[in-house]
CSV table of C-alpha atoms and ligand atoms in Angstrom, one decimal:
chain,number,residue,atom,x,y,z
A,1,UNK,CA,13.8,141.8,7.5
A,2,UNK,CA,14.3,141.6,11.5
A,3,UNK,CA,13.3,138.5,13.5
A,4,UNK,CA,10.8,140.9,15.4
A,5,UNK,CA,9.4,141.6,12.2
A,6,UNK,CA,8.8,138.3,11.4
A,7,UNK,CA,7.2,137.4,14.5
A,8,UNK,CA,4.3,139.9,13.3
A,9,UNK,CA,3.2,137.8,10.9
A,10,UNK,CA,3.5,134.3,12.7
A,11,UNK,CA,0.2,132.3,13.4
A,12,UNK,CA,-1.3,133.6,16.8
A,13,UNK,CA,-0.8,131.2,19.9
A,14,UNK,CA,-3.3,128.5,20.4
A,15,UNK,CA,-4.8,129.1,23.9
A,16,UNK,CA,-4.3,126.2,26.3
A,17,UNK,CA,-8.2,125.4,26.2
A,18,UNK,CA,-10.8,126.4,23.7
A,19,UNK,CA,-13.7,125.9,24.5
A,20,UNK,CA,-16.4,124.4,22.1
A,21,UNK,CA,-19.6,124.3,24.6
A,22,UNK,CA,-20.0,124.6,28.4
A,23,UNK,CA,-18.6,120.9,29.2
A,24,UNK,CA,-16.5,120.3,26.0
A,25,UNK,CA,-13.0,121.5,25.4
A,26,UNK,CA,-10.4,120.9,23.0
A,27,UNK,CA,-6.6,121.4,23.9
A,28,UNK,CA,-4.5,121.8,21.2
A,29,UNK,CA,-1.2,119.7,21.4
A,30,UNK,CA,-1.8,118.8,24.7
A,31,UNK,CA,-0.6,114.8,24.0
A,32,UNK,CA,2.4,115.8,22.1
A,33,UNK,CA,4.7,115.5,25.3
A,34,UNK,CA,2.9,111.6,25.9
A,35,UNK,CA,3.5,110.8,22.1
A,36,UNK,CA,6.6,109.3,22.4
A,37,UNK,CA,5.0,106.6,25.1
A,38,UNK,CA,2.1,106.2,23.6
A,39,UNK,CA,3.1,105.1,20.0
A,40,UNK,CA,5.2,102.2,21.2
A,41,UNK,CA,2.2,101.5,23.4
A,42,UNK,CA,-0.4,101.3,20.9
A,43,UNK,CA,2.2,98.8,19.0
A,44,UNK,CA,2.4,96.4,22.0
A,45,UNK,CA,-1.5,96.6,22.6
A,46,UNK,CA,-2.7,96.0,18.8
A,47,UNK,CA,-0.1,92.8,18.8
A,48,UNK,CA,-2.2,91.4,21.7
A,49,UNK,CA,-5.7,92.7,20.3
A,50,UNK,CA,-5.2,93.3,16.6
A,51,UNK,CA,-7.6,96.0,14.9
A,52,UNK,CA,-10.7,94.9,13.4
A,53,UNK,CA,-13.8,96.0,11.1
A,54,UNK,CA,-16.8,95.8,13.4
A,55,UNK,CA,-20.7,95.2,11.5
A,56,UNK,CA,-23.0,97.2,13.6
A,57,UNK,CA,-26.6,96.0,14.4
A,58,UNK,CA,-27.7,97.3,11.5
A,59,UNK,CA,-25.2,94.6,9.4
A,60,UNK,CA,-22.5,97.7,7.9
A,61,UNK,CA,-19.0,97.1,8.3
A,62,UNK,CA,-17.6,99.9,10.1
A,63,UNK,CA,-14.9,102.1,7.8
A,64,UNK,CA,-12.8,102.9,11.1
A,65,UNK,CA,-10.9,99.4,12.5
A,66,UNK,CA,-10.8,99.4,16.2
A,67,UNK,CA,-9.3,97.5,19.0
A,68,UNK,CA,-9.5,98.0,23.3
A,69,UNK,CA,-7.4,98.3,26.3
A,70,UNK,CA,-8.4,99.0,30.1
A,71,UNK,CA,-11.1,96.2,32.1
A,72,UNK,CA,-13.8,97.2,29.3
A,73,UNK,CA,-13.5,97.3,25.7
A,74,UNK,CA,-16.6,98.5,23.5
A,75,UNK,CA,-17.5,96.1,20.6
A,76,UNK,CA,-20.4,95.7,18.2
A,77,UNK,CA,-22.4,93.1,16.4
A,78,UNK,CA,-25.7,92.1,15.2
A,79,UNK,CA,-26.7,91.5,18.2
A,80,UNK,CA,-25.6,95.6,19.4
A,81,UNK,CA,-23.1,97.5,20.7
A,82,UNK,CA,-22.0,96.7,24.0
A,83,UNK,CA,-19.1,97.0,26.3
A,84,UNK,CA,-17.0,93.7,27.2
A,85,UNK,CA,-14.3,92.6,29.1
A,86,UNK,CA,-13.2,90.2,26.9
A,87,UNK,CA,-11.7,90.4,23.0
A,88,UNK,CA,-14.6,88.6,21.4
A,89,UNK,CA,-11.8,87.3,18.7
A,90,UNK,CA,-9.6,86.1,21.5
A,91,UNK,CA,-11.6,85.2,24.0
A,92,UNK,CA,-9.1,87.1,26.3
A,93,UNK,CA,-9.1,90.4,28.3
A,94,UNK,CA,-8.3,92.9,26.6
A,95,UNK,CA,-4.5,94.3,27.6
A,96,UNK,CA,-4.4,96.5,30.5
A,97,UNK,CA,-4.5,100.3,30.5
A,98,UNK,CA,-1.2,101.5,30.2
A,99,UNK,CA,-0.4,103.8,32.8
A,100,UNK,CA,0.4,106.8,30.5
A,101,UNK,CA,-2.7,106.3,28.8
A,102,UNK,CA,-4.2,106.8,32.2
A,103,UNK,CA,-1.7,109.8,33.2
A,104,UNK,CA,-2.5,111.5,30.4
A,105,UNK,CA,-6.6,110.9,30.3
A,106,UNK,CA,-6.8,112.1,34.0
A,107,UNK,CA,-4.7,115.1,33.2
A,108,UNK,CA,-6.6,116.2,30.3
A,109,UNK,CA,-10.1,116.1,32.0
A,110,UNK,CA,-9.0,117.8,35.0
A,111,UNK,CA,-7.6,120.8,32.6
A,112,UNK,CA,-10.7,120.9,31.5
A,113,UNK,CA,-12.3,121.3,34.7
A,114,UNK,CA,-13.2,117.2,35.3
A,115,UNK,CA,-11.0,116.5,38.5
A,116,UNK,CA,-10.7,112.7,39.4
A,117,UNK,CA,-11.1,110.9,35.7
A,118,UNK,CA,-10.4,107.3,35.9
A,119,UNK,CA,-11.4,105.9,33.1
A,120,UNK,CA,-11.7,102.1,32.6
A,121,UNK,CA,-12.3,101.8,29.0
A,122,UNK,CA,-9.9,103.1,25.8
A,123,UNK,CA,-11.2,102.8,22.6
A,124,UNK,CA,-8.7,102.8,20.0
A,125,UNK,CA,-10.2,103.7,16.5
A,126,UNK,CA,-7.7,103.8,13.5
A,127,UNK,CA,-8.7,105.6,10.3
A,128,UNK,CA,-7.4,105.3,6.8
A,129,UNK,CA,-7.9,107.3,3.6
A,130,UNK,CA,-12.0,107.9,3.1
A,131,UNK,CA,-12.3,106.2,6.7
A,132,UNK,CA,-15.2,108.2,8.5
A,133,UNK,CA,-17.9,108.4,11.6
A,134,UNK,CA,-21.4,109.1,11.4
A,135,UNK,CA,-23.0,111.4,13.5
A,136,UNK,CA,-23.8,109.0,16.8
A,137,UNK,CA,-24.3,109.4,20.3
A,138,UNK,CA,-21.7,107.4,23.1
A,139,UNK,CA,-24.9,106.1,25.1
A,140,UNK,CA,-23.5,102.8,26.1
A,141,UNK,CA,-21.6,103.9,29.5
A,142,UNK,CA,-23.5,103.9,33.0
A,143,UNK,CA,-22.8,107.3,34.0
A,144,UNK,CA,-23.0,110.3,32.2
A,145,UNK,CA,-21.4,112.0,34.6
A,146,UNK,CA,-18.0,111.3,33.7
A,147,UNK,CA,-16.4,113.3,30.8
A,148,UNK,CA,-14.9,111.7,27.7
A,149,UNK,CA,-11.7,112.5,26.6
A,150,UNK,CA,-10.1,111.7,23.0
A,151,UNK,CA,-6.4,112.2,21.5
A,152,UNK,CA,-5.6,112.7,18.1
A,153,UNK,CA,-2.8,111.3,16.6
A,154,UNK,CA,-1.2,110.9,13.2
A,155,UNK,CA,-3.2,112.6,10.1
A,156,UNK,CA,-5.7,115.5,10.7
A,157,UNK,CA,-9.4,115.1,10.8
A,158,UNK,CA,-12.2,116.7,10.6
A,159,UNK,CA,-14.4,116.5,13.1
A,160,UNK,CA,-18.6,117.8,13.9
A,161,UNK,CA,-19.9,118.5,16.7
A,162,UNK,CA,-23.8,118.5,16.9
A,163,UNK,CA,-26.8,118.9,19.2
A,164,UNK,CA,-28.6,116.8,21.6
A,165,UNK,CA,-30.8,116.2,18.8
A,166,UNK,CA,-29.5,114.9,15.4
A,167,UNK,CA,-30.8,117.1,12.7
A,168,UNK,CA,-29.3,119.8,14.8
A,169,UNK,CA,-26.4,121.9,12.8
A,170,UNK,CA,-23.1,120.4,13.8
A,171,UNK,CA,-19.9,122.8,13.7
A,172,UNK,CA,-16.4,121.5,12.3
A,173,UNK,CA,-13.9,121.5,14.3
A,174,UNK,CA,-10.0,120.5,12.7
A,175,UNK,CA,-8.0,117.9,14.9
A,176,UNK,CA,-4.6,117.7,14.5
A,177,UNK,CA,-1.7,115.1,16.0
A,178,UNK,CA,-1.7,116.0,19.9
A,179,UNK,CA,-4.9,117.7,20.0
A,180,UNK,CA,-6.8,116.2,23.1
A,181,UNK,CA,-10.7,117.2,23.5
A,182,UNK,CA,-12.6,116.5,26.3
A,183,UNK,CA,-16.4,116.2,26.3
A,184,UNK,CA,-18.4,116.3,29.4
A,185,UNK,CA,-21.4,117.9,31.5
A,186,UNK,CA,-24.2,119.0,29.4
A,187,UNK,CA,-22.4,118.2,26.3
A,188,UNK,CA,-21.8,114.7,27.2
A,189,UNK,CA,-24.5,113.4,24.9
A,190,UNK,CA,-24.2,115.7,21.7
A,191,UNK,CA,-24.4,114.2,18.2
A,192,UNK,CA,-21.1,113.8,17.2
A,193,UNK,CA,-19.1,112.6,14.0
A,194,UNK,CA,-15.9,112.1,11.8
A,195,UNK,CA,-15.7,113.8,8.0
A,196,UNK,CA,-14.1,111.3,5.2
A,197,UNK,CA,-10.0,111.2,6.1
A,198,UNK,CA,-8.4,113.2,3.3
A,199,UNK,CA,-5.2,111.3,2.7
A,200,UNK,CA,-2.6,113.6,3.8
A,201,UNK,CA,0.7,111.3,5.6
A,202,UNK,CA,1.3,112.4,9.3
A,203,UNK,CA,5.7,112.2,9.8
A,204,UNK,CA,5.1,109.6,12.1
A,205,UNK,CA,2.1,107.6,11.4
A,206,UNK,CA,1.9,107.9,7.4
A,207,UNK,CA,-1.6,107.4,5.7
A,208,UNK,CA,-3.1,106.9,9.3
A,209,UNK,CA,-5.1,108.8,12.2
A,210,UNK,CA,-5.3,107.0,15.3
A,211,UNK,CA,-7.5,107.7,18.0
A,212,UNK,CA,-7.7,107.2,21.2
A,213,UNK,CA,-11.3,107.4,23.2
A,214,UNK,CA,-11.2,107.3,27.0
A,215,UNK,CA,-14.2,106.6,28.8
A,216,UNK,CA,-15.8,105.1,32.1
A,217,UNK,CA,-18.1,102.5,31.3
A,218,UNK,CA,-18.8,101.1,34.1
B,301,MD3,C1,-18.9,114.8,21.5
B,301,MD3,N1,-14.6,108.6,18.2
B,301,MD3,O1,-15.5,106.2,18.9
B,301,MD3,S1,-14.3,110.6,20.5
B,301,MD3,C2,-16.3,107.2,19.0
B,301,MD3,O2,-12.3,110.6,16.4
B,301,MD3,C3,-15.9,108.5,18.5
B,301,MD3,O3,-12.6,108.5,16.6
B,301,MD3,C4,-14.0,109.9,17.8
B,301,MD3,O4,-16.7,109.4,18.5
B,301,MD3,C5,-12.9,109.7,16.9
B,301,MD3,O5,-17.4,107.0,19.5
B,301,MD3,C6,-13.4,110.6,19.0
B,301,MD3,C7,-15.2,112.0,20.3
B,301,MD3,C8,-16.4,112.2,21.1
B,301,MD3,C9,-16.8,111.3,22.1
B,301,MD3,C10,-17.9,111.6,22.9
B,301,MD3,C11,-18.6,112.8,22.7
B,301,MD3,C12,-17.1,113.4,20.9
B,301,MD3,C13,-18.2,113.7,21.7
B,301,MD3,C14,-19.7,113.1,23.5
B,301,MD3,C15,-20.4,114.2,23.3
B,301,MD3,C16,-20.0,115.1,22.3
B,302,FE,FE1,-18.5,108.8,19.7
């Protein structure tokens, strides 16, 4: 068969931005072109603040390990969540934003209609095999104003996206390596989660999804 024939029966292209509410957009592959700086990145960073189990409040050991970069970092304890600008293991600040990290955070939002993103804080969460979120709220920052933006990379999640109130139905929405969303305006405070990893080895991360959570905190 032809080429042109072929091409009938390829997957249809992925738009640049689907959107998944009025304020909350995913872009599919949008980080791949930032991969190659950000992997060797997230190496440098997790040397100088290693990933760690947080307990929440409630005394569970969070499934997903997690580390910071920018002036804040989010952390958790009995005490609460909060956002710091010190490693509580370290005692230090936590590395600085890289400036790709930044680049790429800014661009994202502003594709998404969020012009002018700075964000101070990047959460790095890494899941393993049967590593998962429950459905939660991002209430900590000061201003709700500001979007969110997250970047998937390594193995493919699945991810829910719920209502403002938490028994509402959430949708499931597959994330794969390079897919950025961005989450803002009136869907700033949706319910929001992360199904069970299935173990299913990314090329270039293995039996890992990493993922990075950019948000203004202060
Ligand atoms: C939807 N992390 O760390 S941010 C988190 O895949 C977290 O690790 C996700 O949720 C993860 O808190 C990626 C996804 C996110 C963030 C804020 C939202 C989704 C949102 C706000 C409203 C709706
Ligand atoms: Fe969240």
């Amino acid at each position: 068969m032809s080429r042109m024939t072929l091409a009938l029966f390829d997957d249809p292209p992925r738009e640049a931005r689907e959107p998944l509410g009025p304020g909350a957009f995913v872009l599919p592959g949008f980080a791949l072109p930032f991969v190659d700086a950000l992997l060797p990145a997230i190496d440098a960073l997790t040397a100088r603040a290693p990933f760690r189990h947080l307990v929440t409040p409630g005394g569970f050991t969070m499934s997903v390990a997690l580390t910071n970069c920018g002036a804040l970092g989010w952390t958790s304890d009995r005490r609460g969540y909060r956002y710091s600008a010190t490693d509580p293991d370290s005692g230090l600040p936590w590395p600085p934003m890289p400036g790709t990290f930044a680049r790429l955070a800014r661009e994202a939002a502003a594709v998404a209609g969020f012009d002018g993103f700075v964000p101070d804080a990047c959460l790095v969460n890494r899941y393993a095999p049967g590593a998962r979120l429950s459905l939660h709220q991002d209430k900590d920052e000061h201003d709700y104003g500001a979007p969110i933006v997250s970047v998937s990379l390594g193995m493919p999640a699945v991810f829910l996206f719920g209502g403002l109130a938490r028994t509402d139905k959430a949708v499931r929405v597959p994330l794969a390596h390079g897919d950025v969303v961005v989450w803002g305006g009136e869907d700033r405070l949706r319910y929001h989660g992360v199904l069970p990893l299935k173990e299913e080895p990314h090329p270039l991360l293995g039996a890992l999804r990493i993922n990075l959570t950019f948000r203004k905190a202060a």
